[in-house]
């Protein structure tokens, strides 16, 4: 098979011919039909070890590709609930499978938690990379049965290649306790996580969504998704917290989803936090990289929860797939930009945010 492999940082990926892997007893072999490209991929393969030296990348040569979707080609002898021909999204979340966190179903809390085809959050993550060396930038890949999400026929492989961002947003909304009748504030609503949180929040019954961003045209596009339920404000046009309070009778929103990027100033997030009501939640999903000065007495007095949210479970992915199947959520807002595997470097380096969370870059192996 052909796979795009990275042999060293700051160099292009090369198309290499390598053997098609054989699935182990609890693994499946997937014929990759599409793989989403995350906007951060260029930073990962060029600047990651400078920015986050304690979160290792796989040993080179490495096959990246975070969000693959395809068709099951072959199953291991111990696989029970998956069969050849199944259409699947392959969640990149990998863990040891035997620690207390894994046994309780919380794989993202595992010490070895690793995003296959991307990076690890553990110093010991190379062990996971050794066990699962195949990412989505290849014609075939193996994956453990526990990582699969069955996708319906009305969900295209290109749309499924966005499930990483959709699922991350869904997990954040779940952590926020989002539900019917609530009001949520999405800080960074025009980005990939922000638009996904908006679409999912509408489907989960939020009565109103308030959102902030910097691009006025993108803010208008987000509001157009549900003009009667979405209110938007351009960042720097005033205090986000005061704005949120003014639209909720002084009470504040039920929760804040901080979907701001790593380069966003912590002061922006700090301001938005003050827009939450007493007993509300602030869920961090975007990754502001600055230290956040937090008034812990305010947290105590207001009984506000500050929650870090990272990725999502395969079960939550299956819930999203069912929402697509039944028409509860509509992913037609995604504008696909397709690239053959031979153009993976051009796709990564050319990925722009001009269409914010509406554009969907995918590699088609």
Coordinates of C-alpha atoms in Angstrom, one line a residue:
X1 CA 0.0 0.0 0.0
X2 CA 1.0 3.7 -0.3
X3 CA 1.3 5.7 2.9
X4 CA 2.4 9.3 3.4
X5 CA 5.2 9.2 6.1
X6 CA 7.1 11.9 7.9
X7 CA 10.8 11.1 8.2
X8 CA 11.8 14.2 10.1
X9 CA 10.4 17.5 11.4
X10 CA 10.5 20.5 9.1
X11 CA 10.5 18.2 6.0
X12 CA 7.6 17.2 3.6
X13 CA 5.9 13.8 4.0
X14 CA 6.9 11.3 1.4
X15 CA 4.8 8.7 -0.4
X16 CA 6.2 5.3 0.6
X17 CA 5.2 1.8 -0.4
X18 CA 4.9 -0.4 2.6
X19 CA 3.2 -3.7 3.4
X20 CA -0.5 -3.8 4.1
X21 CA -0.7 -4.5 7.9
X22 CA -2.3 -7.6 9.2
X23 CA -4.9 -7.1 12.0
X24 CA -4.1 -8.6 15.4
X25 CA -6.9 -10.7 17.1
X26 CA -8.7 -7.6 18.5
X27 CA -8.0 -5.3 15.6
X28 CA -9.6 -4.6 12.3
X29 CA -8.1 -3.5 8.9
X30 CA -9.8 -0.5 7.4
X31 CA -9.6 0.7 3.8
X32 CA -9.3 4.4 4.4
X33 CA -11.7 6.5 2.2
X34 CA -11.1 9.9 3.7
X35 CA -9.1 11.5 6.5
X36 CA -9.7 14.9 7.9
X37 CA -6.8 17.4 8.3
X38 CA -6.8 19.4 11.5
X39 CA -5.7 23.0 11.1
X40 CA -3.0 22.4 13.7
X41 CA -1.3 19.6 11.7
X42 CA 1.2 22.0 10.2
X43 CA 2.3 23.2 13.7
X44 CA 2.5 19.6 14.9
X45 CA 5.0 18.4 12.3
X46 CA 7.0 21.6 12.4
X47 CA 6.9 23.3 15.8
X48 CA 5.4 20.8 18.2
X49 CA 8.6 19.7 20.1
X50 CA 9.4 23.4 20.6
X51 CA 6.0 24.3 21.9
X52 CA 5.1 21.1 23.8
X53 CA 8.2 19.1 24.5
X54 CA 6.5 16.9 27.1
X55 CA 3.9 15.6 24.6
X56 CA 5.8 13.3 22.3
X57 CA 5.3 12.6 18.6
X58 CA 5.8 9.1 17.2
X59 CA 9.2 7.9 16.2
X60 CA 10.0 8.6 12.5
X61 CA 9.2 7.5 9.9
X62 CA 5.6 8.0 11.1
X63 CA 2.2 7.9 9.5
X64 CA 0.0 10.8 10.6
X65 CA -3.7 11.4 10.0
X66 CA -6.0 12.0 12.9
X67 CA -9.6 11.5 11.6
X68 CA -9.9 8.6 9.2
X69 CA -13.1 7.0 7.9
X70 CA -13.5 4.1 5.6
X71 CA -14.7 0.5 5.1
X72 CA -13.7 -2.5 7.2
X73 CA -11.7 -4.9 5.0
X74 CA -10.7 -7.6 7.5
X75 CA -11.3 -8.4 11.2
X76 CA -9.1 -10.2 13.7
X77 CA -10.2 -13.5 15.0
X78 CA -11.3 -12.1 18.4
X79 CA -13.4 -9.3 16.9
X80 CA -17.1 -9.9 17.6
X81 CA -19.3 -6.9 16.7
X82 CA -17.6 -5.7 13.5
X83 CA -17.7 -7.3 10.1
X84 CA -16.1 -6.7 6.7
X85 CA -18.0 -4.1 4.7
X86 CA -19.0 -1.9 7.7
X87 CA -18.6 1.8 7.2
X88 CA -16.7 3.3 10.1
X89 CA -15.1 6.3 11.6
X90 CA -11.9 5.4 13.4
X91 CA -11.4 7.4 16.6
X92 CA -7.7 8.0 17.2
X93 CA -8.0 7.8 21.0
X94 CA -5.7 5.0 22.2
X95 CA -5.1 3.9 25.8
X96 CA -3.6 1.0 27.7
X97 CA -7.0 -0.7 28.2
X98 CA -6.2 -2.1 31.6
X99 CA -5.7 0.7 34.1
X100 CA -8.5 1.9 36.5
X101 CA -9.5 4.7 34.1
X102 CA -9.7 2.4 31.1
X103 CA -11.6 -0.3 32.9
X104 CA -14.2 2.3 34.1
X105 CA -14.7 3.5 30.5
X106 CA -12.7 6.8 30.8
X107 CA -9.9 6.1 28.3
X108 CA -9.0 9.8 28.0
X109 CA -7.9 9.7 31.7
X110 CA -5.4 6.9 31.0
X111 CA -1.8 7.6 31.7
X112 CA -0.9 6.4 28.2
X113 CA -3.6 8.5 26.5
X114 CA -2.5 9.0 22.9
X115 CA -4.1 10.4 19.8
X116 CA -3.1 8.0 17.0
X117 CA -1.7 9.7 13.9
X118 CA -1.1 12.9 15.9
X119 CA 0.6 13.2 19.3
X120 CA 0.6 11.7 22.8
X121 CA -0.2 13.5 26.1
X122 CA 2.0 11.0 28.0
X123 CA 5.8 10.7 28.2
X124 CA 5.2 7.0 27.9
X125 CA 3.1 7.4 24.7
X126 CA 5.6 5.9 22.4
X127 CA 4.5 2.5 23.7
X128 CA 1.1 3.2 22.3
X129 CA 2.5 4.5 19.0
X130 CA 4.5 1.2 18.7
X131 CA 1.3 -0.8 19.1
X132 CA -0.7 1.4 16.8
X133 CA 1.6 2.8 14.1
X134 CA -0.9 3.5 11.3
X135 CA -2.6 6.9 10.9
X136 CA -5.1 7.9 8.3
X137 CA -2.7 9.2 5.6
X138 CA -2.5 5.7 4.2
X139 CA -4.5 3.4 2.0
X140 CA -5.1 0.9 4.8
X141 CA -4.7 1.1 8.6
X142 CA -5.3 -1.2 11.6
X143 CA -7.3 -0.1 14.6
X144 CA -8.6 -1.7 17.8
X145 CA -12.3 -2.7 17.7
X146 CA -13.0 -0.3 20.6
X147 CA -12.1 2.7 18.5
X148 CA -14.7 2.2 15.8
X149 CA -17.9 4.2 15.3
X150 CA -20.3 2.7 12.8
X151 CA -21.5 5.4 10.4
X152 CA -24.8 5.5 8.5
X153 CA -25.2 5.6 4.7
X154 CA -26.4 9.3 4.8
X155 CA -23.0 10.3 6.4
X156 CA -20.3 10.7 3.8
X157 CA -16.7 9.7 4.5
X158 CA -15.7 13.3 4.1
X159 CA -18.2 14.4 6.7
X160 CA -17.1 11.6 9.0
X161 CA -13.5 12.9 8.6
X162 CA -14.8 15.9 10.7
X163 CA -15.9 13.7 13.6
X164 CA -12.8 14.5 15.6
X165 CA -13.8 18.2 15.9
X166 CA -17.5 17.4 16.1
X167 CA -16.9 14.9 18.9
X168 CA -14.6 17.2 20.8
X169 CA -17.3 19.8 20.7
X170 CA -20.0 17.2 21.7
X171 CA -17.9 16.0 24.6
X172 CA -17.5 19.7 25.8
X173 CA -21.3 20.2 25.6
X174 CA -21.8 17.0 27.5
X175 CA -19.4 18.2 30.2
X176 CA -21.3 21.5 30.3
X177 CA -24.6 19.7 30.9
X178 CA -26.1 21.3 27.8
X179 CA -29.8 20.7 27.2
X180 CA -33.2 22.0 26.2
X181 CA -34.0 25.5 27.5
X182 CA -30.4 26.5 28.3
X183 CA -28.4 29.5 27.1
X184 CA -24.8 28.9 26.2
X185 CA -21.9 31.2 25.3
X186 CA -19.4 29.9 22.7
X187 CA -16.2 31.9 22.8
X188 CA -14.6 31.6 19.3
X189 CA -17.9 30.6 17.6
X190 CA -16.5 31.0 14.0
X191 CA -13.7 28.4 14.3
X192 CA -13.9 24.7 13.7
X193 CA -14.8 23.8 17.3
X194 CA -17.1 26.8 17.6
X195 CA -19.3 26.1 14.5
X196 CA -19.4 22.4 15.5
X197 CA -20.5 23.4 19.0
X198 CA -23.2 25.6 17.6
X199 CA -24.7 23.0 15.2
X200 CA -24.6 20.4 18.0
X201 CA -26.0 22.8 20.6
X202 CA -28.9 23.6 18.4
X203 CA -29.6 19.9 18.0
X204 CA -29.4 19.4 21.7
X205 CA -32.2 21.9 22.3
X206 CA -30.4 25.0 23.5
X207 CA -32.9 27.9 23.5
X208 CA -30.2 30.5 22.7
X209 CA -26.5 30.5 21.7
X210 CA -24.4 33.5 22.2
X211 CA -21.1 33.6 20.3
X212 CA -18.0 35.7 19.8
X213 CA -15.5 35.9 17.0
X214 CA -13.3 38.4 15.1
X215 CA -14.4 37.9 11.5
X216 CA -17.7 39.8 10.9
X217 CA -18.5 37.8 7.7
X218 CA -18.1 34.5 9.5
X219 CA -20.2 35.8 12.5
X220 CA -23.0 36.6 10.0
X221 CA -22.7 33.0 8.5
X222 CA -22.9 31.5 12.0
X223 CA -26.0 33.6 12.9
X224 CA -27.6 32.5 9.7
X225 CA -27.6 28.9 10.9
X226 CA -30.5 29.9 13.2
X227 CA -31.2 33.6 13.2
X228 CA -33.8 33.5 16.0
X229 CA -31.7 31.5 18.4
X230 CA -28.1 32.8 17.8
X231 CA -26.7 36.1 18.8
X232 CA -23.1 37.1 17.9
X233 CA -20.7 39.8 19.0
X234 CA -17.3 40.8 17.5
X235 CA -14.5 40.5 20.0
X236 CA -13.0 43.7 21.2
X237 CA -16.4 45.5 20.7
X238 CA -16.8 45.4 24.4
X239 CA -16.8 43.1 27.4
X240 CA -18.1 39.6 26.5
X241 CA -19.1 39.0 30.0
X242 CA -21.1 42.2 30.3
X243 CA -22.7 41.4 26.9
X244 CA -23.8 37.9 28.0
X245 CA -25.2 39.2 31.2
X246 CA -27.2 42.0 29.4
X247 CA -28.9 39.3 27.1
X248 CA -29.9 37.1 30.1
X249 CA -31.5 39.7 32.4
X250 CA -28.4 40.0 34.4
X251 CA -28.3 36.3 35.3
X252 CA -25.6 35.1 32.9
X253 CA -25.4 32.1 30.6
X254 CA -25.7 28.5 31.8
X255 CA -22.3 27.6 30.5
X256 CA -19.4 28.9 28.5
X257 CA -17.6 26.8 25.9
X258 CA -14.1 28.3 25.5
X259 CA -13.2 27.4 21.9
X260 CA -10.5 30.0 21.5
X261 CA -7.2 29.0 19.9
X262 CA -3.8 28.6 21.5
X263 CA -2.7 32.1 20.5
X264 CA -5.8 33.9 22.0
X265 CA -5.0 36.0 25.0
X266 CA -6.0 34.6 28.4
X267 CA -7.7 38.0 29.2
X268 CA -10.3 37.2 26.5
X269 CA -11.2 33.9 28.2
X270 CA -11.2 35.6 31.6
X271 CA -13.7 38.2 30.5
X272 CA -16.0 35.5 29.0
X273 CA -16.0 33.5 32.2
X274 CA -17.6 36.4 34.0
X275 CA -20.7 36.0 31.8
X276 CA -21.7 32.7 33.4
X277 CA -24.5 32.6 36.0
X278 CA -24.1 31.4 39.6
X279 CA -23.6 27.6 39.5
X280 CA -22.7 27.7 35.8
X281 CA -19.9 25.9 34.1
X282 CA -16.9 27.0 32.0
X283 CA -15.6 24.3 29.7
X284 CA -12.2 24.7 28.1
X285 CA -11.8 23.0 24.8
X286 CA -9.9 25.4 22.5
X287 CA -6.5 25.4 24.3
X288 CA -5.6 29.0 25.2
X289 CA -1.9 28.6 25.9
X290 CA -1.3 31.5 28.3
X291 CA -1.6 31.1 32.1
X292 CA -5.1 32.1 33.2
X293 CA -5.3 34.3 36.3
X294 CA -8.4 32.9 38.1
X295 CA -10.1 34.6 41.0
X296 CA -10.7 31.4 43.0
X297 CA -12.8 33.3 45.6
X298 CA -15.2 34.3 42.8
X299 CA -15.3 30.6 41.7
X300 CA -16.1 29.6 45.3
X301 CA -18.7 32.4 45.9
X302 CA -20.4 31.9 42.6
X303 CA -20.0 28.1 42.7
X304 CA -18.7 28.1 39.1
X305 CA -17.0 25.0 37.7
X306 CA -14.0 25.3 35.4
X307 CA -13.6 22.1 33.4
X308 CA -11.0 20.9 31.0
X309 CA -12.5 18.8 28.2
X310 CA -10.3 16.6 25.9
X311 CA -11.7 14.5 23.0
X312 CA -14.7 12.3 23.3
X313 CA -15.7 8.6 23.8
X314 CA -16.5 6.2 21.0
X315 CA -19.9 5.9 22.5
X316 CA -20.4 9.7 22.1
X317 CA -19.2 9.3 18.5
X318 CA -21.9 6.7 18.0
X319 CA -24.5 9.0 19.5
X320 CA -23.5 11.7 16.9
X321 CA -23.7 9.1 14.1
X322 CA -27.2 8.3 15.2
X323 CA -28.1 12.0 15.2
X324 CA -27.0 12.2 11.6
X325 CA -28.9 9.1 10.6
X326 CA -32.1 10.5 12.0
X327 CA -31.6 14.0 10.7
X328 CA -31.2 15.5 14.1
X329 CA -28.1 17.2 13.0
X330 CA -27.3 18.4 9.4
X331 CA -23.7 18.5 8.3
X332 CA -24.4 20.0 4.9
X333 CA -22.8 23.3 6.1
X334 CA -19.4 21.7 5.6
X335 CA -17.6 22.8 2.5
X336 CA -15.2 20.0 1.5
X337 CA -11.8 20.6 0.0
X338 CA -10.6 17.2 -1.2
X339 CA -6.9 16.3 -1.9
X340 CA -5.4 13.1 -3.1
X341 CA -2.8 11.4 -0.9
X342 CA -0.1 12.6 -3.3
X343 CA -1.0 16.2 -2.4
X344 CA -1.0 15.8 1.4
X345 CA 1.8 18.3 1.9
X346 CA 0.0 20.9 -0.2
X347 CA -3.2 20.3 1.8
X348 CA -1.5 20.7 5.1
X349 CA 0.5 23.8 4.2
X350 CA -2.4 25.4 2.2
X351 CA -5.0 25.0 4.9
X352 CA -6.4 28.4 5.7
X353 CA -9.0 29.7 8.1
X354 CA -10.7 32.1 5.6
X355 CA -13.9 30.1 5.9
X356 CA -13.5 29.3 9.6
X357 CA -15.4 26.3 10.8
X358 CA -17.3 25.9 7.6
X359 CA -14.4 24.5 5.5
X360 CA -13.4 20.8 5.7
X361 CA -10.0 19.7 4.4
X362 CA -9.8 16.0 3.7
X363 CA -7.2 13.7 2.1
X364 CA -8.6 10.9 -0.1
X365 CA -6.1 8.0 -0.1

